[in-house]
mmCIF file with all atom_site columns, C-alpha atoms in Angstrom:
data_model
loop_
_atom_site.group_PDB
_atom_site.id
_atom_site.type_symbol
_atom_site.label_atom_id
_atom_site.label_alt_id
_atom_site.label_comp_id
_atom_site.label_asym_id
_atom_site.label_entity_id
_atom_site.label_seq_id
_atom_site.pdbx_PDB_ins_code
_atom_site.Cartn_x
_atom_site.Cartn_y
_atom_site.Cartn_z
_atom_site.occupancy
_atom_site.B_iso_or_equiv
_atom_site.pdbx_formal_charge
_atom_site.auth_seq_id
_atom_site.auth_comp_id
_atom_site.auth_asym_id
_atom_site.auth_atom_id
_atom_site.pdbx_PDB_model_num
ATOM 1   C CA . GLU A 1 1   ? 82.583  73.542  104.362 1.00 86.00 ? 1   GLU A CA 1
ATOM 2   C CA . ALA A 1 2   ? 82.834  77.631  103.670 1.00 84.00 ? 2   ALA A CA 1
ATOM 3   C CA . GLN A 1 3   ? 84.836  78.006  100.380 1.00 93.00 ? 3   GLN A CA 1
ATOM 4   C CA . VAL A 1 4   ? 85.792  79.797  97.411  1.00 96.00 ? 4   VAL A CA 1
ATOM 5   C CA . THR A 1 5   ? 86.019  77.271  94.549  1.00 96.00 ? 5   THR A CA 1
ATOM 6   C CA . GLN A 1 6   ? 87.828  78.071  91.307  1.00 96.00 ? 6   GLN A CA 1
ATOM 7   C CA . ASN A 1 7   ? 88.048  76.340  88.169  1.00 97.00 ? 7   ASN A CA 1
ATOM 8   C CA . PRO A 1 8   ? 89.970  75.203  86.414  1.00 97.00 ? 8   PRO A CA 1
ATOM 9   C CA . ARG A 1 9   ? 93.181  74.607  88.679  1.00 96.00 ? 9   ARG A CA 1
ATOM 10  C CA . TYR A 1 10  ? 95.401  74.405  85.681  1.00 97.00 ? 10  TYR A CA 1
ATOM 11  C CA . LEU A 1 11  ? 95.038  75.664  81.930  1.00 97.00 ? 11  LEU A CA 1
ATOM 12  C CA . ILE A 1 12  ? 96.926  75.844  78.883  1.00 97.00 ? 12  ILE A CA 1
ATOM 13  C CA . THR A 1 13  ? 95.531  77.931  76.012  1.00 96.00 ? 13  THR A CA 1
ATOM 14  C CA . VAL A 1 14  ? 96.832  79.661  72.897  1.00 97.00 ? 14  VAL A CA 1
ATOM 15  C CA . THR A 1 15  ? 96.905  83.140  72.263  1.00 97.00 ? 15  THR A CA 1
ATOM 16  C CA . GLY A 1 16  ? 93.796  84.859  71.311  1.00 97.00 ? 16  GLY A CA 1
ATOM 17  C CA . LYS A 1 17  ? 91.417  82.032  72.432  1.00 97.00 ? 17  LYS A CA 1
ATOM 18  C CA . LYS A 1 18  ? 88.796  83.356  74.893  1.00 97.00 ? 18  LYS A CA 1
ATOM 19  C CA . LEU A 1 19  ? 88.576  81.644  77.875  1.00 97.00 ? 19  LEU A CA 1
ATOM 20  C CA . THR A 1 20  ? 86.623  81.992  81.547  1.00 98.00 ? 20  THR A CA 1
ATOM 21  C CA . VAL A 1 21  ? 88.127  81.308  85.003  1.00 98.00 ? 21  VAL A CA 1
ATOM 22  C CA . THR A 1 22  ? 85.105  80.448  87.269  1.00 98.00 ? 22  THR A CA 1
ATOM 23  C CA . CYS A 1 23  ? 84.892  81.477  90.611  1.00 98.00 ? 23  CYS A CA 1
ATOM 24  C CA . SER A 1 24  ? 82.172  80.661  93.474  1.00 98.00 ? 24  SER A CA 1
ATOM 25  C CA . GLN A 1 25  ? 81.747  80.958  97.074  1.00 97.00 ? 25  GLN A CA 1
ATOM 26  C CA . ASN A 1 26  ? 79.060  79.532  99.556  1.00 96.00 ? 26  ASN A CA 1
ATOM 27  C CA . MET A 1 27  ? 79.503  82.120  102.228 1.00 95.00 ? 27  MET A CA 1
ATOM 28  C CA . ASN A 1 28  ? 76.986  84.596  101.138 1.00 95.00 ? 28  ASN A CA 1
ATOM 29  C CA . HIS A 1 29  ? 80.008  87.251  100.933 1.00 95.00 ? 29  HIS A CA 1
ATOM 30  C CA . GLU A 1 30  ? 79.168  90.449  98.854  1.00 93.00 ? 30  GLU A CA 1
ATOM 31  C CA . TYR A 1 31  ? 82.848  91.248  98.151  1.00 93.00 ? 31  TYR A CA 1
ATOM 32  C CA . MET A 1 32  ? 84.823  89.416  95.792  1.00 94.00 ? 32  MET A CA 1
ATOM 33  C CA . SER A 1 33  ? 88.037  89.940  93.888  1.00 94.00 ? 33  SER A CA 1
ATOM 34  C CA . TRP A 1 34  ? 90.666  88.669  91.414  1.00 96.00 ? 34  TRP A CA 1
ATOM 35  C CA . TYR A 1 35  ? 94.265  88.707  91.657  1.00 95.00 ? 35  TYR A CA 1
ATOM 36  C CA . ARG A 1 36  ? 97.297  87.800  90.009  1.00 96.00 ? 36  ARG A CA 1
ATOM 37  C CA . GLN A 1 37  ? 100.601 86.354  91.143  1.00 96.00 ? 37  GLN A CA 1
ATOM 38  C CA . ASP A 1 38  ? 103.684 87.038  89.350  1.00 94.00 ? 38  ASP A CA 1
ATOM 39  C CA . PRO A 1 39  ? 107.417 86.165  90.380  1.00 89.00 ? 39  PRO A CA 1
ATOM 40  C CA . GLY A 1 40  ? 108.860 89.472  91.341  1.00 85.00 ? 40  GLY A CA 1
ATOM 41  C CA . LEU A 1 41  ? 105.571 91.286  91.452  1.00 89.00 ? 41  LEU A CA 1
ATOM 42  C CA . GLY A 1 42  ? 103.652 89.678  94.159  1.00 88.00 ? 42  GLY A CA 1
ATOM 43  C CA . LEU A 1 43  ? 99.923  89.779  94.253  1.00 91.00 ? 43  LEU A CA 1
ATOM 44  C CA . ARG A 1 44  ? 98.102  92.361  92.017  1.00 92.00 ? 44  ARG A CA 1
ATOM 45  C CA . GLN A 1 45  ? 94.386  93.137  92.129  1.00 92.00 ? 45  GLN A CA 1
ATOM 46  C CA . ILE A 1 46  ? 92.782  92.856  88.660  1.00 95.00 ? 46  ILE A CA 1
ATOM 47  C CA . TYR A 1 47  ? 89.145  93.382  89.233  1.00 94.00 ? 47  TYR A CA 1
ATOM 48  C CA . TYR A 1 48  ? 86.821  93.622  92.493  1.00 92.00 ? 48  TYR A CA 1
ATOM 49  C CA . SER A 1 49  ? 83.163  93.462  92.883  1.00 93.00 ? 49  SER A CA 1
ATOM 50  C CA . MET A 1 50  ? 81.210  95.109  96.223  1.00 90.00 ? 50  MET A CA 1
ATOM 51  C CA . ASN A 1 51  ? 78.000  93.264  95.578  1.00 91.00 ? 51  ASN A CA 1
ATOM 52  C CA . VAL A 1 52  ? 75.946  91.865  92.437  1.00 93.00 ? 52  VAL A CA 1
ATOM 53  C CA . GLU A 1 53  ? 76.051  94.206  89.428  1.00 92.00 ? 53  GLU A CA 1
ATOM 54  C CA . VAL A 1 54  ? 78.884  96.612  91.037  1.00 91.00 ? 54  VAL A CA 1
ATOM 55  C CA . THR A 1 55  ? 82.231  96.082  89.801  1.00 94.00 ? 55  THR A CA 1
ATOM 56  C CA . ASP A 1 56  ? 85.351  98.030  89.452  1.00 92.00 ? 56  ASP A CA 1
ATOM 57  C CA . LYS A 1 57  ? 88.958  97.845  88.485  1.00 92.00 ? 57  LYS A CA 1
ATOM 58  C CA . GLY A 1 58  ? 92.032  97.248  90.361  1.00 90.00 ? 58  GLY A CA 1
ATOM 59  C CA . ASP A 1 59  ? 95.403  97.794  89.493  1.00 89.00 ? 59  ASP A CA 1
ATOM 60  C CA . VAL A 1 60  ? 95.984  95.712  86.568  1.00 95.00 ? 60  VAL A CA 1
ATOM 61  C CA . PRO A 1 61  ? 92.529  95.294  84.510  1.00 96.00 ? 61  PRO A CA 1
ATOM 62  C CA . GLU A 1 62  ? 93.749  95.466  81.247  1.00 97.00 ? 62  GLU A CA 1
ATOM 63  C CA . GLY A 1 63  ? 92.983  92.258  78.858  1.00 97.00 ? 63  GLY A CA 1
ATOM 64  C CA . TYR A 1 64  ? 90.430  91.211  81.457  1.00 98.00 ? 64  TYR A CA 1
ATOM 65  C CA . LYS A 1 65  ? 86.711  91.429  82.131  1.00 98.00 ? 65  LYS A CA 1
ATOM 66  C CA . VAL A 1 66  ? 84.478  90.160  84.944  1.00 97.00 ? 66  VAL A CA 1
ATOM 67  C CA . SER A 1 67  ? 80.840  89.983  85.676  1.00 96.00 ? 67  SER A CA 1
ATOM 68  C CA . ARG A 1 68  ? 78.976  89.886  88.842  1.00 97.00 ? 68  ARG A CA 1
ATOM 69  C CA . LYS A 1 69  ? 75.167  88.460  87.911  1.00 97.00 ? 69  LYS A CA 1
ATOM 70  C CA . GLU A 1 70  ? 74.722  86.520  90.902  1.00 96.00 ? 70  GLU A CA 1
ATOM 71  C CA . LYS A 1 71  ? 76.430  87.085  94.565  1.00 96.00 ? 71  LYS A CA 1
ATOM 72  C CA . ARG A 1 72  ? 78.079  83.704  94.902  1.00 97.00 ? 72  ARG A CA 1
ATOM 73  C CA . ASN A 1 73  ? 79.766  83.984  91.357  1.00 98.00 ? 73  ASN A CA 1
ATOM 74  C CA . PHE A 1 74  ? 82.551  86.220  89.809  1.00 98.00 ? 74  PHE A CA 1
ATOM 75  C CA . PRO A 1 75  ? 84.136  84.794  86.591  1.00 98.00 ? 75  PRO A CA 1
ATOM 76  C CA . LEU A 1 76  ? 87.281  86.202  84.996  1.00 98.00 ? 76  LEU A CA 1
ATOM 77  C CA . ILE A 1 77  ? 87.219  86.423  81.568  1.00 98.00 ? 77  ILE A CA 1
ATOM 78  C CA . LEU A 1 78  ? 90.113  86.687  79.018  1.00 98.00 ? 78  LEU A CA 1
ATOM 79  C CA . GLU A 1 79  ? 88.411  87.811  75.668  1.00 96.00 ? 79  GLU A CA 1
ATOM 80  C CA . SER A 1 80  ? 91.792  87.381  73.728  1.00 97.00 ? 80  SER A CA 1
ATOM 81  C CA . PRO A 1 81  ? 94.463  86.063  76.055  1.00 97.00 ? 81  PRO A CA 1
ATOM 82  C CA . SER A 1 82  ? 98.283  86.962  75.521  1.00 97.00 ? 82  SER A CA 1
ATOM 83  C CA . PRO A 1 83  ? 101.548 85.140  77.001  1.00 97.00 ? 83  PRO A CA 1
ATOM 84  C CA . ASN A 1 84  ? 101.604 88.323  79.210  1.00 97.00 ? 84  ASN A CA 1
ATOM 85  C CA . GLN A 1 85  ? 98.687  86.885  81.044  1.00 98.00 ? 85  GLN A CA 1
ATOM 86  C CA . THR A 1 86  ? 100.426 83.730  82.070  1.00 98.00 ? 86  THR A CA 1
ATOM 87  C CA . SER A 1 87  ? 100.270 83.762  85.766  1.00 98.00 ? 87  SER A CA 1
ATOM 88  C CA . LEU A 1 88  ? 98.943  82.358  88.926  1.00 97.00 ? 88  LEU A CA 1
ATOM 89  C CA . TYR A 1 89  ? 95.391  83.562  89.419  1.00 98.00 ? 89  TYR A CA 1
ATOM 90  C CA . PHE A 1 90  ? 93.265  83.695  92.718  1.00 97.00 ? 90  PHE A CA 1
ATOM 91  C CA . CYS A 1 91  ? 89.711  84.564  93.419  1.00 97.00 ? 91  CYS A CA 1
ATOM 92  C CA . ALA A 1 92  ? 88.654  86.031  96.995  1.00 95.00 ? 92  ALA A CA 1
ATOM 93  C CA . SER A 1 93  ? 85.825  86.696  98.903  1.00 94.00 ? 93  SER A CA 1
ATOM 94  C CA . SER A 1 94  ? 85.111  89.067  101.840 1.00 91.00 ? 94  SER A CA 1
ATOM 95  C CA . PRO A 1 95  ? 81.878  89.442  103.848 1.00 90.00 ? 95  PRO A CA 1
ATOM 96  C CA . ARG A 1 96  ? 81.621  93.127  102.755 1.00 82.00 ? 96  ARG A CA 1
ATOM 97  C CA . GLN A 1 97  ? 83.903  95.621  101.554 1.00 78.00 ? 97  GLN A CA 1
ATOM 98  C CA . GLY A 1 98  ? 85.769  97.314  104.546 1.00 75.00 ? 98  GLY A CA 1
ATOM 99  C CA . VAL A 1 99  ? 89.172  97.169  106.024 1.00 70.00 ? 99  VAL A CA 1
ATOM 100 C CA . GLY A 1 100 ? 88.612  94.483  108.897 1.00 78.00 ? 100 GLY A CA 1
ATOM 101 C CA . TYR A 1 101 ? 87.475  91.332  106.893 1.00 79.00 ? 101 TYR A CA 1
ATOM 102 C CA . GLY A 1 102 ? 90.362  90.090  105.096 1.00 79.00 ? 102 GLY A CA 1
ATOM 103 C CA . TYR A 1 103 ? 89.710  87.684  102.433 1.00 88.00 ? 103 TYR A CA 1
ATOM 104 C CA . THR A 1 104 ? 89.125  83.996  101.872 1.00 92.00 ? 104 THR A CA 1
ATOM 105 C CA . PHE A 1 105 ? 91.075  82.908  98.865  1.00 94.00 ? 105 PHE A CA 1
ATOM 106 C CA . GLY A 1 106 ? 90.386  79.940  96.267  1.00 95.00 ? 106 GLY A CA 1
ATOM 107 C CA . SER A 1 107 ? 92.828  77.443  95.605  1.00 95.00 ? 107 SER A CA 1
ATOM 108 C CA . GLY A 1 108 ? 94.354  79.182  92.350  1.00 96.00 ? 108 GLY A CA 1
ATOM 109 C CA . THR A 1 109 ? 94.580  78.896  88.743  1.00 97.00 ? 109 THR A CA 1
ATOM 110 C CA . ARG A 1 110 ? 97.788  78.581  86.885  1.00 97.00 ? 110 ARG A CA 1
ATOM 111 C CA . LEU A 1 111 ? 97.124  79.538  83.565  1.00 98.00 ? 111 LEU A CA 1
ATOM 112 C CA . THR A 1 112 ? 99.654  79.264  80.530  1.00 98.00 ? 112 THR A CA 1
ATOM 113 C CA . VAL A 1 113 ? 99.082  81.200  77.195  1.00 98.00 ? 113 VAL A CA 1
ATOM 114 C CA . VAL A 1 114 ? 101.378 79.973  74.837  1.00 97.00 ? 114 VAL A CA 1
ATOM 115 C CA . ALA B 2 1   ? 100.049 106.133 100.116 1.00 78.00 ? 1   ALA B CA 1
ATOM 116 C CA . GLN B 2 2   ? 99.638  102.728 101.547 1.00 86.00 ? 2   GLN B CA 1
ATOM 117 C CA . LYS B 2 3   ? 102.465 100.188 101.409 1.00 92.00 ? 3   LYS B CA 1
ATOM 118 C CA . VAL B 2 4   ? 104.130 97.153  102.894 1.00 95.00 ? 4   VAL B CA 1
ATOM 119 C CA . THR B 2 5   ? 107.541 95.921  102.766 1.00 96.00 ? 5   THR B CA 1
ATOM 120 C CA . GLN B 2 6   ? 108.869 92.471  103.143 1.00 96.00 ? 6   GLN B CA 1
ATOM 121 C CA . ALA B 2 7   ? 112.725 93.316  102.884 1.00 96.00 ? 7   ALA B CA 1
ATOM 122 C CA . GLN B 2 8   ? 113.585 89.705  103.396 1.00 96.00 ? 8   GLN B CA 1
ATOM 123 C CA . THR B 2 9   ? 113.090 87.623  99.767  1.00 95.00 ? 9   THR B CA 1
ATOM 124 C CA . GLU B 2 10  ? 114.219 84.366  101.015 1.00 97.00 ? 10  GLU B CA 1
ATOM 125 C CA . ILE B 2 11  ? 115.311 82.948  104.254 1.00 97.00 ? 11  ILE B CA 1
ATOM 126 C CA . SER B 2 12  ? 116.657 79.251  104.773 1.00 98.00 ? 12  SER B CA 1
ATOM 127 C CA . VAL B 2 13  ? 117.024 77.719  108.209 1.00 98.00 ? 13  VAL B CA 1
ATOM 128 C CA . VAL B 2 14  ? 117.773 74.190  109.656 1.00 97.00 ? 14  VAL B CA 1
ATOM 129 C CA . GLU B 2 15  ? 114.775 72.565  111.040 1.00 97.00 ? 15  GLU B CA 1
ATOM 130 C CA . LYS B 2 16  ? 114.110 73.608  115.097 1.00 97.00 ? 16  LYS B CA 1
ATOM 131 C CA . GLU B 2 17  ? 115.811 77.129  114.539 1.00 97.00 ? 17  GLU B CA 1
ATOM 132 C CA . ASP B 2 18  ? 113.580 80.152  115.358 1.00 97.00 ? 18  ASP B CA 1
ATOM 133 C CA . VAL B 2 19  ? 113.082 82.413  112.327 1.00 98.00 ? 19  VAL B CA 1
ATOM 134 C CA . THR B 2 20  ? 111.369 85.839  112.100 1.00 98.00 ? 20  THR B CA 1
ATOM 135 C CA . LEU B 2 21  ? 109.774 87.350  109.160 1.00 98.00 ? 21  LEU B CA 1
ATOM 136 C CA . ASP B 2 22  ? 109.646 90.951  109.080 1.00 98.00 ? 22  ASP B CA 1
ATOM 137 C CA . CYS B 2 23  ? 107.020 93.376  107.823 1.00 98.00 ? 23  CYS B CA 1
ATOM 138 C CA . VAL B 2 24  ? 107.287 97.077  107.634 1.00 98.00 ? 24  VAL B CA 1
ATOM 139 C CA . TYR B 2 25  ? 104.049 98.918  106.761 1.00 96.00 ? 25  TYR B CA 1
ATOM 140 C CA . GLU B 2 26  ? 103.372 102.679 105.664 1.00 94.00 ? 26  GLU B CA 1
ATOM 141 C CA . THR B 2 27  ? 99.990  104.216 106.507 1.00 91.00 ? 27  THR B CA 1
ATOM 142 C CA . ARG B 2 28  ? 98.382  107.702 107.297 1.00 88.00 ? 28  ARG B CA 1
ATOM 143 C CA . ASP B 2 29  ? 95.510  106.028 109.166 1.00 85.00 ? 29  ASP B CA 1
ATOM 144 C CA . THR B 2 30  ? 95.244  105.774 112.961 1.00 84.00 ? 30  THR B CA 1
ATOM 145 C CA . THR B 2 31  ? 93.113  102.807 112.789 1.00 85.00 ? 31  THR B CA 1
ATOM 146 C CA . TYR B 2 32  ? 94.070  99.944  110.509 1.00 88.00 ? 32  TYR B CA 1
ATOM 147 C CA . TYR B 2 33  ? 94.215  95.936  110.293 1.00 90.00 ? 33  TYR B CA 1
ATOM 148 C CA . LEU B 2 34  ? 97.305  94.052  109.331 1.00 93.00 ? 34  LEU B CA 1
ATOM 149 C CA . PHE B 2 35  ? 97.131  90.400  107.815 1.00 94.00 ? 35  PHE B CA 1
ATOM 150 C CA . TRP B 2 36  ? 99.416  87.381  107.314 1.00 96.00 ? 36  TRP B CA 1
ATOM 151 C CA . TYR B 2 37  ? 98.890  84.692  104.887 1.00 96.00 ? 37  TYR B CA 1
ATOM 152 C CA . LYS B 2 38  ? 100.765 81.539  104.246 1.00 96.00 ? 38  LYS B CA 1
ATOM 153 C CA . GLN B 2 39  ? 101.468 80.251  100.561 1.00 96.00 ? 39  GLN B CA 1
ATOM 154 C CA . PRO B 2 40  ? 102.621 76.470  100.879 1.00 95.00 ? 40  PRO B CA 1
ATOM 155 C CA . PRO B 2 41  ? 104.076 74.936  97.754  1.00 93.00 ? 41  PRO B CA 1
ATOM 156 C CA . SER B 2 42  ? 100.873 73.602  96.917  1.00 91.00 ? 42  SER B CA 1
ATOM 157 C CA . GLY B 2 43  ? 100.068 77.235  95.957  1.00 91.00 ? 43  GLY B CA 1
ATOM 158 C CA . GLU B 2 44  ? 96.847  78.279  98.147  1.00 92.00 ? 44  GLU B CA 1
ATOM 159 C CA . LEU B 2 45  ? 96.909  81.255  100.199 1.00 94.00 ? 45  LEU B CA 1
ATOM 160 C CA . VAL B 2 46  ? 96.075  80.505  103.724 1.00 93.00 ? 46  VAL B CA 1
ATOM 161 C CA . PHE B 2 47  ? 94.982  83.056  106.328 1.00 92.00 ? 47  PHE B CA 1
ATOM 162 C CA . LEU B 2 48  ? 97.279  83.171  109.591 1.00 94.00 ? 48  LEU B CA 1
ATOM 163 C CA . ILE B 2 49  ? 96.324  86.214  111.370 1.00 91.00 ? 49  ILE B CA 1
ATOM 164 C CA . ARG B 2 50  ? 94.432  89.418  111.684 1.00 91.00 ? 50  ARG B CA 1
ATOM 165 C CA . ARG B 2 51  ? 95.484  92.207  113.837 1.00 90.00 ? 51  ARG B CA 1
ATOM 166 C CA . ASN B 2 52  ? 93.806  95.325  114.856 1.00 89.00 ? 52  ASN B CA 1
ATOM 167 C CA . SER B 2 53  ? 96.130  98.472  115.073 1.00 88.00 ? 53  SER B CA 1
ATOM 168 C CA . PHE B 2 54  ? 94.462  99.196  118.673 1.00 86.00 ? 54  PHE B CA 1
ATOM 169 C CA . ASP B 2 55  ? 95.622  95.985  120.055 1.00 82.00 ? 55  ASP B CA 1
ATOM 170 C CA . GLU B 2 56  ? 99.617  96.258  120.352 1.00 79.00 ? 56  GLU B CA 1
ATOM 171 C CA . GLN B 2 57  ? 99.526  92.839  122.492 1.00 82.00 ? 57  GLN B CA 1
ATOM 172 C CA . ASN B 2 58  ? 101.646 90.245  121.021 1.00 84.00 ? 58  ASN B CA 1
ATOM 173 C CA . GLU B 2 59  ? 99.778  87.166  119.486 1.00 86.00 ? 59  GLU B CA 1
ATOM 174 C CA . ILE B 2 60  ? 100.863 83.871  120.046 1.00 87.00 ? 60  ILE B CA 1
ATOM 175 C CA . SER B 2 61  ? 99.262  80.515  118.443 1.00 88.00 ? 61  SER B CA 1
ATOM 176 C CA . GLY B 2 62  ? 101.163 77.424  119.090 1.00 93.00 ? 62  GLY B CA 1
ATOM 177 C CA . ARG B 2 63  ? 104.901 77.973  117.373 1.00 95.00 ? 63  ARG B CA 1
ATOM 178 C CA . TYR B 2 64  ? 103.747 80.917  115.576 1.00 95.00 ? 64  TYR B CA 1
ATOM 179 C CA . SER B 2 65  ? 103.811 84.445  117.333 1.00 94.00 ? 65  SER B CA 1
ATOM 180 C CA . TRP B 2 66  ? 103.320 87.996  116.066 1.00 93.00 ? 66  TRP B CA 1
ATOM 181 C CA . ASN B 2 67  ? 104.901 91.080  117.108 1.00 93.00 ? 67  ASN B CA 1
ATOM 182 C CA . PHE B 2 68  ? 103.006 94.398  116.423 1.00 92.00 ? 68  PHE B CA 1
ATOM 183 C CA . GLN B 2 69  ? 104.857 97.569  117.073 1.00 92.00 ? 69  GLN B CA 1
ATOM 184 C CA . LYS B 2 70  ? 103.307 100.804 116.080 1.00 90.00 ? 70  LYS B CA 1
ATOM 185 C CA . SER B 2 71  ? 106.150 102.999 116.824 1.00 91.00 ? 71  SER B CA 1
ATOM 186 C CA . THR B 2 72  ? 108.184 101.266 114.159 1.00 94.00 ? 72  THR B CA 1
ATOM 187 C CA . SER B 2 73  ? 105.369 100.233 111.709 1.00 94.00 ? 73  SER B CA 1
ATOM 188 C CA . SER B 2 74  ? 106.246 96.807  112.014 1.00 95.00 ? 74  SER B CA 1
ATOM 189 C CA . PHE B 2 75  ? 104.259 93.287  112.461 1.00 95.00 ? 75  PHE B CA 1
ATOM 190 C CA . ASN B 2 76  ? 106.787 90.589  112.541 1.00 96.00 ? 76  ASN B CA 1
ATOM 191 C CA . PHE B 2 77  ? 106.221 86.909  112.575 1.00 96.00 ? 77  PHE B CA 1
ATOM 192 C CA . THR B 2 78  ? 108.328 84.331  114.329 1.00 96.00 ? 78  THR B CA 1
ATOM 193 C CA . ILE B 2 79  ? 108.255 80.764  114.027 1.00 97.00 ? 79  ILE B CA 1
ATOM 194 C CA . THR B 2 80  ? 109.320 79.073  117.071 1.00 97.00 ? 80  THR B CA 1
ATOM 195 C CA . ALA B 2 81  ? 111.346 75.383  116.654 1.00 97.00 ? 81  ALA B CA 1
ATOM 196 C CA . SER B 2 82  ? 110.354 75.451  112.760 1.00 97.00 ? 82  SER B CA 1
ATOM 197 C CA . GLN B 2 83  ? 109.629 72.528  110.989 1.00 97.00 ? 83  GLN B CA 1
ATOM 198 C CA . VAL B 2 84  ? 109.814 71.345  107.118 1.00 97.00 ? 84  VAL B CA 1
ATOM 199 C CA . VAL B 2 85  ? 106.061 71.904  106.864 1.00 96.00 ? 85  VAL B CA 1
ATOM 200 C CA . ASP B 2 86  ? 106.802 75.585  107.446 1.00 97.00 ? 86  ASP B CA 1
ATOM 201 C CA . SER B 2 87  ? 108.561 75.906  104.348 1.00 98.00 ? 87  SER B CA 1
ATOM 202 C CA . ALA B 2 88  ? 106.208 78.299  102.594 1.00 97.00 ? 88  ALA B CA 1
ATOM 203 C CA . VAL B 2 89  ? 105.941 81.912  101.084 1.00 96.00 ? 89  VAL B CA 1
ATOM 204 C CA . TYR B 2 90  ? 104.655 84.385  103.626 1.00 97.00 ? 90  TYR B CA 1
ATOM 205 C CA . PHE B 2 91  ? 102.988 87.508  103.034 1.00 96.00 ? 91  PHE B CA 1
ATOM 206 C CA . CYS B 2 92  ? 101.995 90.329  105.012 1.00 96.00 ? 92  CYS B CA 1
ATOM 207 C CA . ALA B 2 93  ? 99.080  92.799  103.867 1.00 94.00 ? 93  ALA B CA 1
ATOM 208 C CA . LEU B 2 94  ? 97.353  96.019  104.613 1.00 92.00 ? 94  LEU B CA 1
ATOM 209 C CA . PRO B 2 95  ? 93.950  96.777  103.851 1.00 87.00 ? 95  PRO B CA 1
ATOM 210 C CA . MET B 2 96  ? 93.424  100.051 101.668 1.00 81.00 ? 96  MET B CA 1
ATOM 211 C CA . ASN B 2 97  ? 91.308  102.372 103.823 1.00 73.00 ? 97  ASN B CA 1
ATOM 212 C CA . TYR B 2 98  ? 89.750  104.924 101.569 1.00 69.00 ? 98  TYR B CA 1
ATOM 213 C CA . GLY B 2 99  ? 87.596  105.462 98.646  1.00 67.00 ? 99  GLY B CA 1
ATOM 214 C CA . GLY B 2 100 ? 86.075  103.027 96.519  1.00 64.00 ? 100 GLY B CA 1
ATOM 215 C CA . SER B 2 101 ? 89.438  100.848 97.009  1.00 69.00 ? 101 SER B CA 1
ATOM 216 C CA . GLN B 2 102 ? 88.554  100.410 100.598 1.00 71.00 ? 102 GLN B CA 1
ATOM 217 C CA . GLY B 2 103 ? 89.403  97.170  102.031 1.00 74.00 ? 103 GLY B CA 1
ATOM 218 C CA . ASN B 2 104 ? 91.398  95.958  99.088  1.00 82.00 ? 104 ASN B CA 1
ATOM 219 C CA . LEU B 2 105 ? 94.512  94.126  100.294 1.00 87.00 ? 105 LEU B CA 1
ATOM 220 C CA . ILE B 2 106 ? 97.813  95.518  99.697  1.00 90.00 ? 106 ILE B CA 1
ATOM 221 C CA . PHE B 2 107 ? 100.466 92.568  99.876  1.00 92.00 ? 107 PHE B CA 1
ATOM 222 C CA . GLY B 2 108 ? 104.201 92.553  100.411 1.00 94.00 ? 108 GLY B CA 1
ATOM 223 C CA . LYS B 2 109 ? 106.454 91.032  98.017  1.00 94.00 ? 109 LYS B CA 1
ATOM 224 C CA . GLY B 2 110 ? 106.578 87.880  100.430 1.00 95.00 ? 110 GLY B CA 1
ATOM 225 C CA . THR B 2 111 ? 109.153 85.982  101.831 1.00 96.00 ? 111 THR B CA 1
ATOM 226 C CA . LYS B 2 112 ? 110.203 82.561  100.962 1.00 96.00 ? 112 LYS B CA 1
ATOM 227 C CA . LEU B 2 113 ? 111.272 80.439  103.935 1.00 98.00 ? 113 LEU B CA 1
ATOM 228 C CA . SER B 2 114 ? 112.702 77.112  103.431 1.00 98.00 ? 114 SER B CA 1
ATOM 229 C CA . VAL B 2 115 ? 113.526 74.748  106.350 1.00 98.00 ? 115 VAL B CA 1
ATOM 230 C CA . LYS B 2 116 ? 115.855 72.226  105.509 1.00 97.00 ? 116 LYS B CA 1
ATOM 231 C CA . PRO B 2 117 ? 115.876 68.807  107.767 1.00 95.00 ? 117 PRO B CA 1
#
């Protein structure tokens, strides 16, 4: 089944403890992206990747890192999480960068930083 | 700048009522795509439809229909004979069409639909 897999689905952590949210797609998509969703603010893009080893900042990249060493994986790294990073996170992929493809989304990761 | 506006924050209807969710967009491009996604209470984002600006015909899929009007920059979504399972947040989205961010989806704030039995 074609899908984007995120792990974990739920995570509670403490301020400052480094964490990684994994994202993997099995569709051989070139383009991958991370979004966060917050009440009243909607979905905002954190980082995106056009292909292996090519990443760029989205609208809200502060406090996050990403890497794209393999085509299928695009982990989101929070080096020192803070409470304002409590959010619902989505990974998404698309066949390639372009306006007509749309995204396939993962199931989401609900992160709470205390 | 490109922008998507979903003015209806929340809508509540009774089962079997028809309901229309509004989406107004802004873009300077003559060619563009528009998308609708559904987010049920379980939280995932589900693709509903993609529409090319060249195609202004209304789209119908079962109880769902979409009305695309370039003259008013609107891409509205109607659910006919709503059901409790339609309860969700619905997002309209427009891809950025220029530069390094080309293809990145710009989402509206979403409309939360509650369908009561």
